[in-house]
Coordinates of C-alpha atoms in Angstrom, one line a residue:
M693 CA -17.5 -52.5 31.0
K694 CA -15.8 -49.6 29.2
Q695 CA -17.6 -46.4 28.7
H696 CA -17.3 -46.3 24.9
D697 CA -17.6 -49.3 22.6
S698 CA -16.6 -47.2 19.6
S699 CA -14.6 -44.1 18.9
R700 CA -14.6 -41.2 16.6
Q701 CA -11.8 -40.4 14.2
P702 CA -10.2 -36.9 13.9
A703 CA -12.0 -35.0 11.2
E704 CA -10.9 -31.9 9.4
A705 CA -13.3 -28.9 9.9
Q706 CA -13.6 -25.9 7.6
P707 CA -13.3 -22.4 9.1
Q708 CA -16.6 -20.5 9.4
R709 CA -17.5 -18.4 6.4
L710 CA -16.8 -14.7 6.6
G711 CA -19.8 -12.9 8.1
E712 CA -21.7 -10.2 6.3
L713 CA -19.7 -7.0 5.7
A714 CA -21.5 -3.6 5.7
V715 CA -18.6 -2.3 3.6
L716 CA -15.5 -3.7 2.0
P717 CA -12.4 -2.2 3.6
V718 CA -10.1 -1.2 0.7
F719 CA -6.8 0.8 1.0
L720 CA -6.3 3.0 -2.0
G721 CA -2.8 4.1 -3.1
L722 CA -2.9 7.8 -4.0
K723 CA 0.8 8.8 -4.1
G724 CA 1.4 11.1 -7.0
R725 CA -2.2 10.8 -8.2
R726 CA -4.7 13.6 -8.8
A727 CA -7.5 14.3 -6.3
V728 CA -10.4 16.6 -6.9
L729 CA -11.8 18.4 -3.8
A730 CA -14.8 20.8 -4.1
G731 CA -15.5 23.1 -1.1
G732 CA -13.5 25.4 1.1
T733 CA -15.1 24.5 4.5
E734 CA -13.5 23.2 7.7
A735 CA -14.8 19.7 6.8
A736 CA -13.3 20.0 3.3
A737 CA -9.9 21.1 4.8
W738 CA -9.8 17.9 6.9
K739 CA -10.5 15.8 3.8
A740 CA -7.8 17.8 1.9
E741 CA -5.3 17.1 4.7
V742 CA -6.0 13.3 4.7
L743 CA -5.7 13.1 0.9
A744 CA -2.4 15.0 0.9
A745 CA -1.1 12.9 3.7
A746 CA -1.7 9.9 1.5
G747 CA 0.5 11.4 -1.2
A748 CA -2.2 12.8 -3.5
D749 CA -1.9 16.0 -5.6
V750 CA -5.0 17.7 -4.3
H751 CA -6.8 20.3 -6.4
I752 CA -9.1 22.3 -4.2
F753 CA -12.0 24.1 -6.0
A754 CA -13.2 26.9 -3.7
A755 CA -14.1 30.5 -4.6
D756 CA -14.2 31.5 -0.9
P757 CA -12.0 29.1 1.1
S758 CA -12.2 29.2 4.9
E759 CA -9.4 30.2 7.2
D760 CA -8.8 26.6 8.0
M761 CA -8.4 25.8 4.3
L762 CA -6.1 28.8 3.7
S763 CA -4.0 27.9 6.8
L764 CA -3.7 24.2 5.6
I765 CA -2.5 25.3 2.2
A766 CA 0.0 27.8 3.7
R767 CA 1.5 25.1 5.9
G768 CA 1.9 22.7 2.9
A769 CA 1.1 19.0 2.5
A770 CA 2.7 16.3 4.6
D771 CA 3.5 14.1 1.5
G772 CA 1.4 15.2 -1.5
S773 CA 0.5 18.7 -2.7
L774 CA -2.3 21.2 -2.2
T775 CA -3.3 23.5 -5.0
L776 CA -6.1 26.1 -4.6
E777 CA -8.3 26.7 -7.7
P778 CA -10.4 29.8 -6.7
R779 CA -13.3 28.8 -9.0
A780 CA -16.1 26.4 -9.3
W781 CA -15.3 22.9 -10.6
T782 CA -16.1 21.8 -14.2
R783 CA -16.6 18.4 -15.8
A784 CA -13.1 18.6 -17.3
D785 CA -11.5 18.8 -13.9
F786 CA -12.3 15.1 -13.3
D787 CA -10.1 13.9 -16.2
D788 CA -7.3 11.7 -15.0
A789 CA -8.5 12.1 -11.3
A790 CA -8.1 9.1 -9.0
I791 CA -10.6 10.3 -6.4
A792 CA -13.2 13.0 -5.9
V793 CA -14.6 14.6 -2.7
C794 CA -17.1 17.4 -2.2
D795 CA -18.5 19.2 0.7
A796 CA -21.8 20.2 -1.0
Q797 CA -24.1 22.9 0.4
D798 CA -27.3 21.2 -0.8
D799 CA -28.5 18.0 -2.4
A800 CA -28.6 19.6 -5.9
E801 CA -24.9 20.4 -5.7
A802 CA -24.2 17.0 -4.3
E803 CA -26.1 15.2 -7.1
A804 CA -24.3 17.3 -9.8
F805 CA -20.9 16.5 -8.4
Y806 CA -21.7 12.9 -7.9
N807 CA -23.0 12.4 -11.4
A808 CA -20.0 14.2 -13.0
A809 CA -17.6 12.0 -11.0
R810 CA -19.5 8.8 -11.9
E811 CA -19.6 9.8 -15.6
A812 CA -15.8 10.2 -15.5
G813 CA -15.3 6.9 -13.7
V814 CA -13.9 8.5 -10.5
P815 CA -14.7 7.1 -7.0
V816 CA -16.7 9.9 -5.3
N817 CA -17.6 10.9 -1.7
I818 CA -19.9 13.7 -0.7
V819 CA -19.3 14.8 2.9
D820 CA -22.2 13.8 5.3
K821 CA -24.4 12.7 2.4
P822 CA -24.3 8.9 2.3
A823 CA -26.7 8.7 -0.6
F824 CA -24.1 10.3 -2.8
C825 CA -21.1 8.3 -1.7
Q826 CA -19.4 5.4 -3.4
F827 CA -16.9 5.1 -0.5
Q828 CA -16.5 6.5 3.0
F829 CA -13.8 7.9 5.2
G830 CA -13.3 6.0 8.4
S831 CA -11.5 6.8 11.6
I832 CA -7.7 6.4 11.1
V833 CA -5.0 5.0 13.3
N834 CA -1.7 6.2 11.8
R835 CA 1.5 4.2 12.2
S836 CA 2.3 4.6 8.6
P837 CA 3.1 2.4 6.7
V838 CA 0.9 0.6 9.2
V839 CA -2.5 2.2 8.7
V840 CA -5.7 1.0 10.5
G841 CA -9.1 2.2 9.1
I842 CA -12.3 1.9 11.1
S843 CA -15.8 2.1 9.7
T844 CA -19.3 1.9 11.2
D845 CA -20.9 2.3 7.8
G846 CA -21.8 5.8 8.7
A847 CA -24.2 4.6 11.4
A848 CA -22.2 5.8 14.5
P849 CA -19.0 7.9 13.8
I850 CA -18.5 8.5 17.5
V851 CA -18.4 4.7 18.1
G852 CA -15.8 4.5 15.4
Q853 CA -13.8 7.2 17.2
A854 CA -14.0 5.3 20.4
V855 CA -12.7 2.1 18.7
R856 CA -9.9 4.2 17.2
R857 CA -8.9 5.4 20.7
R858 CA -8.7 1.9 22.0
V859 CA -6.7 0.7 19.0
E860 CA -4.3 3.6 19.5
T861 CA -3.5 2.3 23.0
L862 CA -2.6 -1.2 21.6
L863 CA -0.3 -0.1 18.9
P864 CA 3.1 1.2 20.1
P865 CA 4.4 4.5 18.5
G866 CA 7.5 2.7 17.4
L867 CA 5.5 0.4 15.1
A868 CA 5.9 3.0 12.3
A869 CA 9.6 2.5 12.3
W870 CA 9.3 -1.3 12.2
G871 CA 6.8 -0.9 9.3
K872 CA 9.3 1.0 7.3
L873 CA 12.0 -1.6 8.1
A874 CA 9.6 -4.3 6.8
A875 CA 9.3 -2.6 3.5
K876 CA 13.0 -2.2 3.3
V877 CA 13.8 -5.9 4.0
R878 CA 10.9 -7.6 2.3
A879 CA 12.8 -8.4 -0.9
R880 CA 15.7 -9.8 1.0
V881 CA 13.3 -12.0 3.1
M882 CA 11.6 -13.3 -0.1
E883 CA 15.0 -14.1 -1.6
R884 CA 16.5 -16.0 1.3
L885 CA 13.4 -17.7 2.8
E886 CA 11.1 -20.2 1.1
M887 CA 7.4 -19.4 0.8
G888 CA 5.2 -20.8 3.5
R889 CA 6.3 -21.6 7.1
P890 CA 9.9 -20.1 6.9
R891 CA 8.7 -16.7 5.8
R892 CA 5.8 -16.8 8.3
V893 CA 8.2 -17.7 11.2
F894 CA 10.3 -14.7 10.2
W895 CA 7.4 -12.2 10.1
E896 CA 6.0 -13.6 13.4
R897 CA 9.4 -13.0 15.1
F898 CA 9.6 -9.6 13.4
A899 CA 6.1 -8.7 14.8
D900 CA 7.1 -9.8 18.3
H901 CA 10.0 -7.3 18.2
A902 CA 7.8 -4.6 16.7
F903 CA 5.5 -4.8 19.6
G904 CA 8.3 -4.6 22.1
D905 CA 10.2 -1.6 23.4
A906 CA 13.3 -1.9 21.3
A907 CA 14.1 0.2 18.3
P908 CA 14.4 -1.6 15.0
P909 CA 17.9 -2.9 14.2
E910 CA 20.0 -1.8 11.2
D911 CA 20.0 -5.4 9.9
V912 CA 17.7 -8.4 10.1
D913 CA 20.1 -11.1 9.0
D914 CA 20.0 -12.7 12.5
L915 CA 16.2 -12.9 12.4
I916 CA 16.3 -14.4 8.9
D917 CA 18.9 -17.1 10.0
A918 CA 16.8 -17.9 13.1
A919 CA 13.6 -18.3 11.0
S920 CA 15.3 -20.5 8.5
T921 CA 16.5 -22.9 11.3
E922 CA 13.3 -22.8 13.3
S923 CA 11.0 -23.4 10.4
M924 CA 12.6 -26.8 9.7
A925 CA 11.5 -28.2 13.0
G926 CA 7.8 -28.8 14.0
R927 CA 6.5 -28.1 17.4
V928 CA 3.4 -28.6 19.6
T929 CA 1.7 -26.0 21.7
L930 CA -1.0 -26.9 24.2
V931 CA -3.3 -23.9 24.4
G932 CA -6.1 -23.2 26.8
A933 CA -9.1 -21.8 25.0
G934 CA -10.9 -20.9 28.3
P935 CA -14.5 -22.0 29.1
G936 CA -16.1 -20.6 25.9
D937 CA -16.1 -16.8 25.8
A938 CA -13.5 -15.8 23.3
E939 CA -12.8 -12.6 25.3
L940 CA -11.4 -14.7 28.2
M941 CA -8.5 -16.0 26.0
T942 CA -5.0 -14.7 26.8
L943 CA -3.0 -12.7 24.4
K944 CA -0.4 -15.5 24.2
A945 CA -3.1 -18.0 23.3
L946 CA -4.3 -15.6 20.5
R947 CA -0.8 -15.3 19.1
A948 CA -0.4 -19.1 19.1
L949 CA -3.6 -19.5 17.1
Q950 CA -2.5 -16.8 14.7
A951 CA 0.9 -18.5 14.1
C952 CA 0.1 -22.2 13.8
D953 CA -0.3 -24.5 10.8
V954 CA -2.7 -27.0 12.3
I955 CA -5.2 -26.8 15.1
L956 CA -6.5 -30.0 16.9
F957 CA -9.5 -28.8 18.8
D958 CA -12.0 -30.4 21.2
D959 CA -15.8 -30.3 20.9
L960 CA -16.1 -27.8 23.7
V961 CA -14.0 -25.2 22.0
S962 CA -16.4 -22.5 20.8
D963 CA -16.7 -21.2 17.2
D964 CA -15.9 -17.7 18.4
V965 CA -12.5 -19.0 19.7
L966 CA -11.8 -20.8 16.4
E967 CA -12.6 -17.6 14.4
L968 CA -9.6 -16.0 16.0
A969 CA -7.2 -18.5 14.4
R970 CA -5.2 -17.9 11.2
R971 CA -7.7 -18.6 8.4
E972 CA -5.1 -20.7 6.5
A973 CA -4.5 -23.0 9.4
K974 CA -6.0 -26.5 9.0
R975 CA -8.6 -27.3 11.7
I976 CA -9.1 -30.9 12.8
C977 CA -11.8 -31.8 15.3
V978 CA -10.6 -34.4 17.8
G979 CA -13.8 -34.3 19.8
K980 CA -13.6 -35.6 23.4
R981 CA -16.7 -35.4 25.6
G982 CA -17.5 -37.4 28.7
G983 CA -20.3 -39.9 28.1
R984 CA -20.1 -39.6 24.4
V985 CA -18.3 -41.3 21.5
S986 CA -15.0 -39.6 21.4
C987 CA -11.7 -39.7 19.6
K988 CA -9.2 -42.0 21.4
Q989 CA -6.5 -40.3 23.2
E990 CA -3.8 -42.4 21.6
D991 CA -5.0 -41.4 18.1
I992 CA -4.9 -37.7 19.0
T993 CA -1.4 -38.0 20.5
A994 CA -0.1 -39.9 17.5
L995 CA -1.6 -37.4 15.1
M996 CA 0.1 -34.5 16.9
I997 CA 3.5 -36.3 16.6
R998 CA 3.0 -37.1 12.9
L999 CA 2.1 -33.5 12.1
A1000 CA 5.0 -32.0 14.0
R1001 CA 7.4 -34.3 12.3
Q1002 CA 6.2 -32.9 9.0
G1003 CA 7.6 -29.6 10.2
R1004 CA 4.2 -28.2 11.2
S1005 CA 3.4 -25.9 14.1
V1006 CA 0.6 -27.7 15.9
V1007 CA -1.8 -26.2 18.4
R1008 CA -3.6 -28.6 20.6
L1009 CA -6.6 -26.4 21.6
K1010 CA -8.4 -27.5 24.8
S1011 CA -11.3 -26.0 26.5
G1012 CA -10.5 -24.3 29.8
D1013 CA -6.9 -24.8 31.0
P1014 CA -5.0 -27.7 29.4
M1015 CA -3.3 -28.6 32.7
I1016 CA -6.6 -29.1 34.6
F1017 CA -8.4 -32.4 33.6
G1018 CA -7.1 -32.0 30.1
R1019 CA -4.9 -35.1 29.8
A1020 CA -2.0 -32.7 29.1
G1021 CA 0.5 -34.9 31.0
E1022 CA 0.0 -37.8 28.6
E1023 CA 0.4 -35.6 25.6
I1024 CA 3.4 -33.7 26.8
A1025 CA 5.2 -37.0 27.8
A1026 CA 4.6 -38.5 24.4
V1027 CA 5.7 -35.4 22.4
R1028 CA 8.8 -35.0 24.5
A1029 CA 9.7 -38.7 24.0
A1030 CA 9.4 -38.1 20.2
G1031 CA 12.0 -35.4 20.5
I1032 CA 9.6 -32.6 19.6
E1033 CA 9.5 -29.2 21.2
V1034 CA 6.4 -28.7 23.3
S1035 CA 5.1 -25.7 25.2
V1036 CA 1.9 -24.8 27.1
V1037 CA -0.2 -21.7 27.1
P1038 CA -2.5 -21.7 30.2
G1039 CA -6.2 -20.7 29.9
V1040 CA -9.0 -19.6 32.2
T1041 CA -10.4 -22.7 33.8
A1042 CA -14.1 -23.1 34.2
A1043 CA -14.0 -22.8 38.0
S1044 CA -12.4 -19.3 37.8
A1045 CA -14.9 -18.2 35.2
M1046 CA -17.8 -19.5 37.3
A1047 CA -16.5 -17.7 40.4
S1048 CA -16.3 -14.4 38.4
I1049 CA -19.8 -14.8 36.9
L1050 CA -21.3 -15.5 40.4
Q1051 CA -19.0 -12.8 41.9
T1052 CA -18.1 -15.2 44.6
S1053 CA -14.6 -15.7 46.0
L1054 CA -13.7 -19.3 46.2
T1055 CA -11.4 -18.6 49.1
H1056 CA -13.2 -16.0 51.1
R1057 CA -11.1 -15.7 54.2
D1058 CA -14.1 -15.8 56.5
H1059 CA -15.6 -19.0 54.9
A1060 CA -13.0 -21.0 53.0
Q1061 CA -9.3 -21.5 53.5
T1062 CA -9.1 -24.4 51.1
V1063 CA -10.3 -24.8 47.5
S1064 CA -10.1 -28.1 45.5
F1065 CA -10.7 -29.1 41.9
T1066 CA -11.7 -32.7 41.5
T1067 CA -13.1 -34.8 38.7
G1068 CA -16.4 -36.6 39.2
H1069 CA -15.7 -38.9 36.3
S1070 CA -13.2 -41.8 36.4
R1071 CA -11.9 -43.7 33.4
H1072 CA -14.8 -46.0 33.7
G1073 CA -17.5 -43.3 33.9
K1074 CA -18.1 -43.6 37.6
L1075 CA -17.1 -41.5 40.6
P1076 CA -13.4 -42.2 41.3
E1077 CA -13.1 -45.0 43.9
G1078 CA -10.3 -43.3 45.7
L1079 CA -12.0 -39.9 46.0
D1080 CA -12.1 -38.9 49.7
V1081 CA -15.1 -36.5 49.7
A1082 CA -14.7 -35.8 53.4
T1083 CA -11.3 -34.1 52.7
I1084 CA -12.7 -31.6 50.1
V1085 CA -16.2 -30.8 51.4
G1086 CA -17.0 -29.3 54.7
E1087 CA -16.6 -26.3 56.9
G1088 CA -13.8 -23.9 55.6
R1089 CA -13.6 -25.7 52.3
T1090 CA -14.8 -25.1 48.7
A1091 CA -15.0 -28.1 46.4
V1092 CA -15.4 -27.7 42.6
V1093 CA -16.3 -30.8 40.7
Y1094 CA -15.7 -31.1 37.0
M1095 CA -17.6 -33.6 34.8
G1096 CA -19.9 -34.6 37.7
G1097 CA -23.2 -34.6 36.0
R1098 CA -23.6 -38.4 35.8
T1099 CA -22.1 -39.0 39.3
S1100 CA -23.7 -36.1 41.3
E1101 CA -25.9 -38.5 43.3
A1102 CA -23.0 -40.8 44.2
F1103 CA -21.0 -37.7 45.2
V1104 CA -23.7 -36.4 47.5
D1105 CA -24.2 -39.9 49.0
R1106 CA -20.5 -40.1 49.8
A1107 CA -20.6 -36.5 51.3
R1108 CA -23.5 -37.4 53.5
A1109 CA -21.8 -40.5 54.7
A1110 CA -18.8 -38.4 55.7
G1111 CA -21.1 -36.2 57.8
V1112 CA -21.5 -33.2 55.5
P1113 CA -24.8 -31.4 56.3
D1114 CA -27.6 -31.5 53.8
D1115 CA -28.0 -27.7 53.9
T1116 CA -24.4 -27.0 52.7
P1117 CA -24.7 -24.4 49.9
A1118 CA -24.2 -25.8 46.4
V1119 CA -24.1 -24.5 42.8
A1120 CA -24.5 -26.2 39.4
M1121 CA -23.6 -24.3 36.3
W1122 CA -24.0 -25.6 32.8
N1123 CA -22.1 -24.1 29.8
V1124 CA -20.0 -21.7 31.8
A1125 CA -19.3 -18.4 30.1
R1126 CA -21.4 -19.3 27.0
P1127 CA -24.6 -17.7 25.7
N1128 CA -26.6 -20.7 26.8
Q1129 CA -25.2 -20.7 30.4
R1130 CA -27.6 -21.9 33.1
V1131 CA -27.2 -21.7 36.9
W1132 CA -28.8 -23.5 39.8
R1133 CA -28.2 -22.5 43.4
G1134 CA -29.5 -24.5 46.4
R1135 CA -28.4 -27.0 49.0
L1136 CA -26.4 -30.2 48.8
A1137 CA -29.4 -32.5 49.4
N1138 CA -31.2 -31.1 46.4
L1139 CA -28.3 -31.2 44.0
P1140 CA -28.8 -34.6 42.3
A1141 CA -32.5 -33.8 41.6
A1142 CA -31.6 -30.4 40.2
V1143 CA -29.1 -32.0 37.8
Q1144 CA -31.5 -34.6 36.7
E1145 CA -34.4 -32.1 36.2
A1146 CA -32.2 -29.8 34.2
N1147 CA -31.7 -32.5 31.5
D1148 CA -28.9 -30.5 30.0
D1149 CA -26.1 -32.4 28.4
G1150 CA -23.8 -29.3 28.2
P1151 CA -20.6 -29.3 30.2
L1152 CA -21.5 -29.1 33.9
L1153 CA -19.5 -27.6 36.8
I1154 CA -20.6 -28.3 40.4
A1155 CA -19.4 -26.3 43.4
I1156 CA -20.1 -26.9 47.1
G1157 CA -19.2 -24.8 50.1
G1158 CA -20.1 -22.1 52.5
V1159 CA -18.9 -19.3 50.2
F1160 CA -21.9 -19.9 48.0
G1161 CA -24.3 -19.1 50.8
A1162 CA -22.4 -16.3 52.4
E1163 CA -23.9 -12.8 52.3
A1164 CA -21.9 -9.6 52.7
D1165 CA -22.4 -8.4 56.3
V1166 CA -21.7 -4.6 56.4
A1167 CA -21.6 -4.8 60.2
D1168 CA -18.5 -7.0 60.1
M1169 CA -16.6 -4.6 57.8
P1170 CA -14.0 -2.2 59.0
A1171 CA -15.3 1.3 60.0
I1172 CA -13.6 3.1 57.1
V1173 CA -15.3 0.7 54.7
Q1174 CA -18.6 1.2 56.3
E1175 CA -18.2 5.0 56.1
A1176 CA -17.4 4.7 52.4
I1177 CA -20.5 2.5 51.8
A1178 CA -22.7 4.9 53.7
A1179 CA -21.4 8.1 51.9
R1180 CA -23.6 9.6 49.3

């Protein structure tokens, strides 16, 4: 009897709604516009420098400016202008201003400046006084015209600075030159490439080059021509989503999700992973779960081919690694036969994630010289008839069994029949690398009862072998290592 009497149909899914934002990130153009700045302190000097760098004509109202402010004015502005007004501000100073900033000495001064700016309809910020701020200055990563602003809503500025440092390491210094080139060629791209996929293909390739080591070219005609040709043909990319934790995805997988038109995803792909995809991409759930009503493989494959033939870039998003128990071979063969380009982005398979979480080497050289990945679930829902358990379980071997929840008892019976000792260490892990992860550790003989008692229908991974019972023995370690451990 077949496992499923009925099947699901692929169903379009909507992306998750945008979560709550503490603040709205808005980038304000100030080039050639008037900015009012009250205060001559060091903090005010920094705000004056930022405003002038954005191209503003900054009018600084300070009767007794600090050395920092005087030095800044003497050096001149990077883009805008700096004008010192050695007096107190007045209500008339807000006329025609685009932005107003004040480093107030007390709440009374802050309130007066705030009210005057509000009355004039000018966005206002009072340094270090959130109650009198309509906007905030965040940490800045400057690759202008690429500018990244980071805010913690005033709660933890040092955390914002830490985020900025990390972002700085990800953005190459040459990105600024590529950003300027983008502004220069934008009109030409819009003229020569149609809206939608052709333009997106161009900008994706442009971004690939921008994050490389090469300097920007004088001309982008070759990139435009290539984008025009490539955008006419659809393609399929099999992408490994990893076991669940979005942070375990590869950069290449992330780029594929950001570049595609359609995503065909399995039930086990987490919402956190899907949130990383381009929001405009269509999401279609093609759920496949062992022991449950699932979409037929032939329906999924046919849908991939139809979408690609429409000129779409299709991502087939699979939990774990697509090449390990993911039916990738069937899909690749069919897509190739249809004459469609296909590629694969590997992912972290559940066994690797499990080993990392348990901090256990699957191939510890003192306990296991062989590791095997096997399925505990055949096409008919039973333990595969041809599975020779004796070759994968035993001394010096580690066996990892995928989809073995319903067949764990049959697997253990077959292992016992092959002479595998009942006290062989075993592990069962449900929902690997997910918030609801569960772990059982014990012996082979107790494995089926543990699986049954858990009564958890989440994806299950079973692992058997001496590495899961091995304890670190300092006495067996080299002398130099023992000395390092003992040192205080």
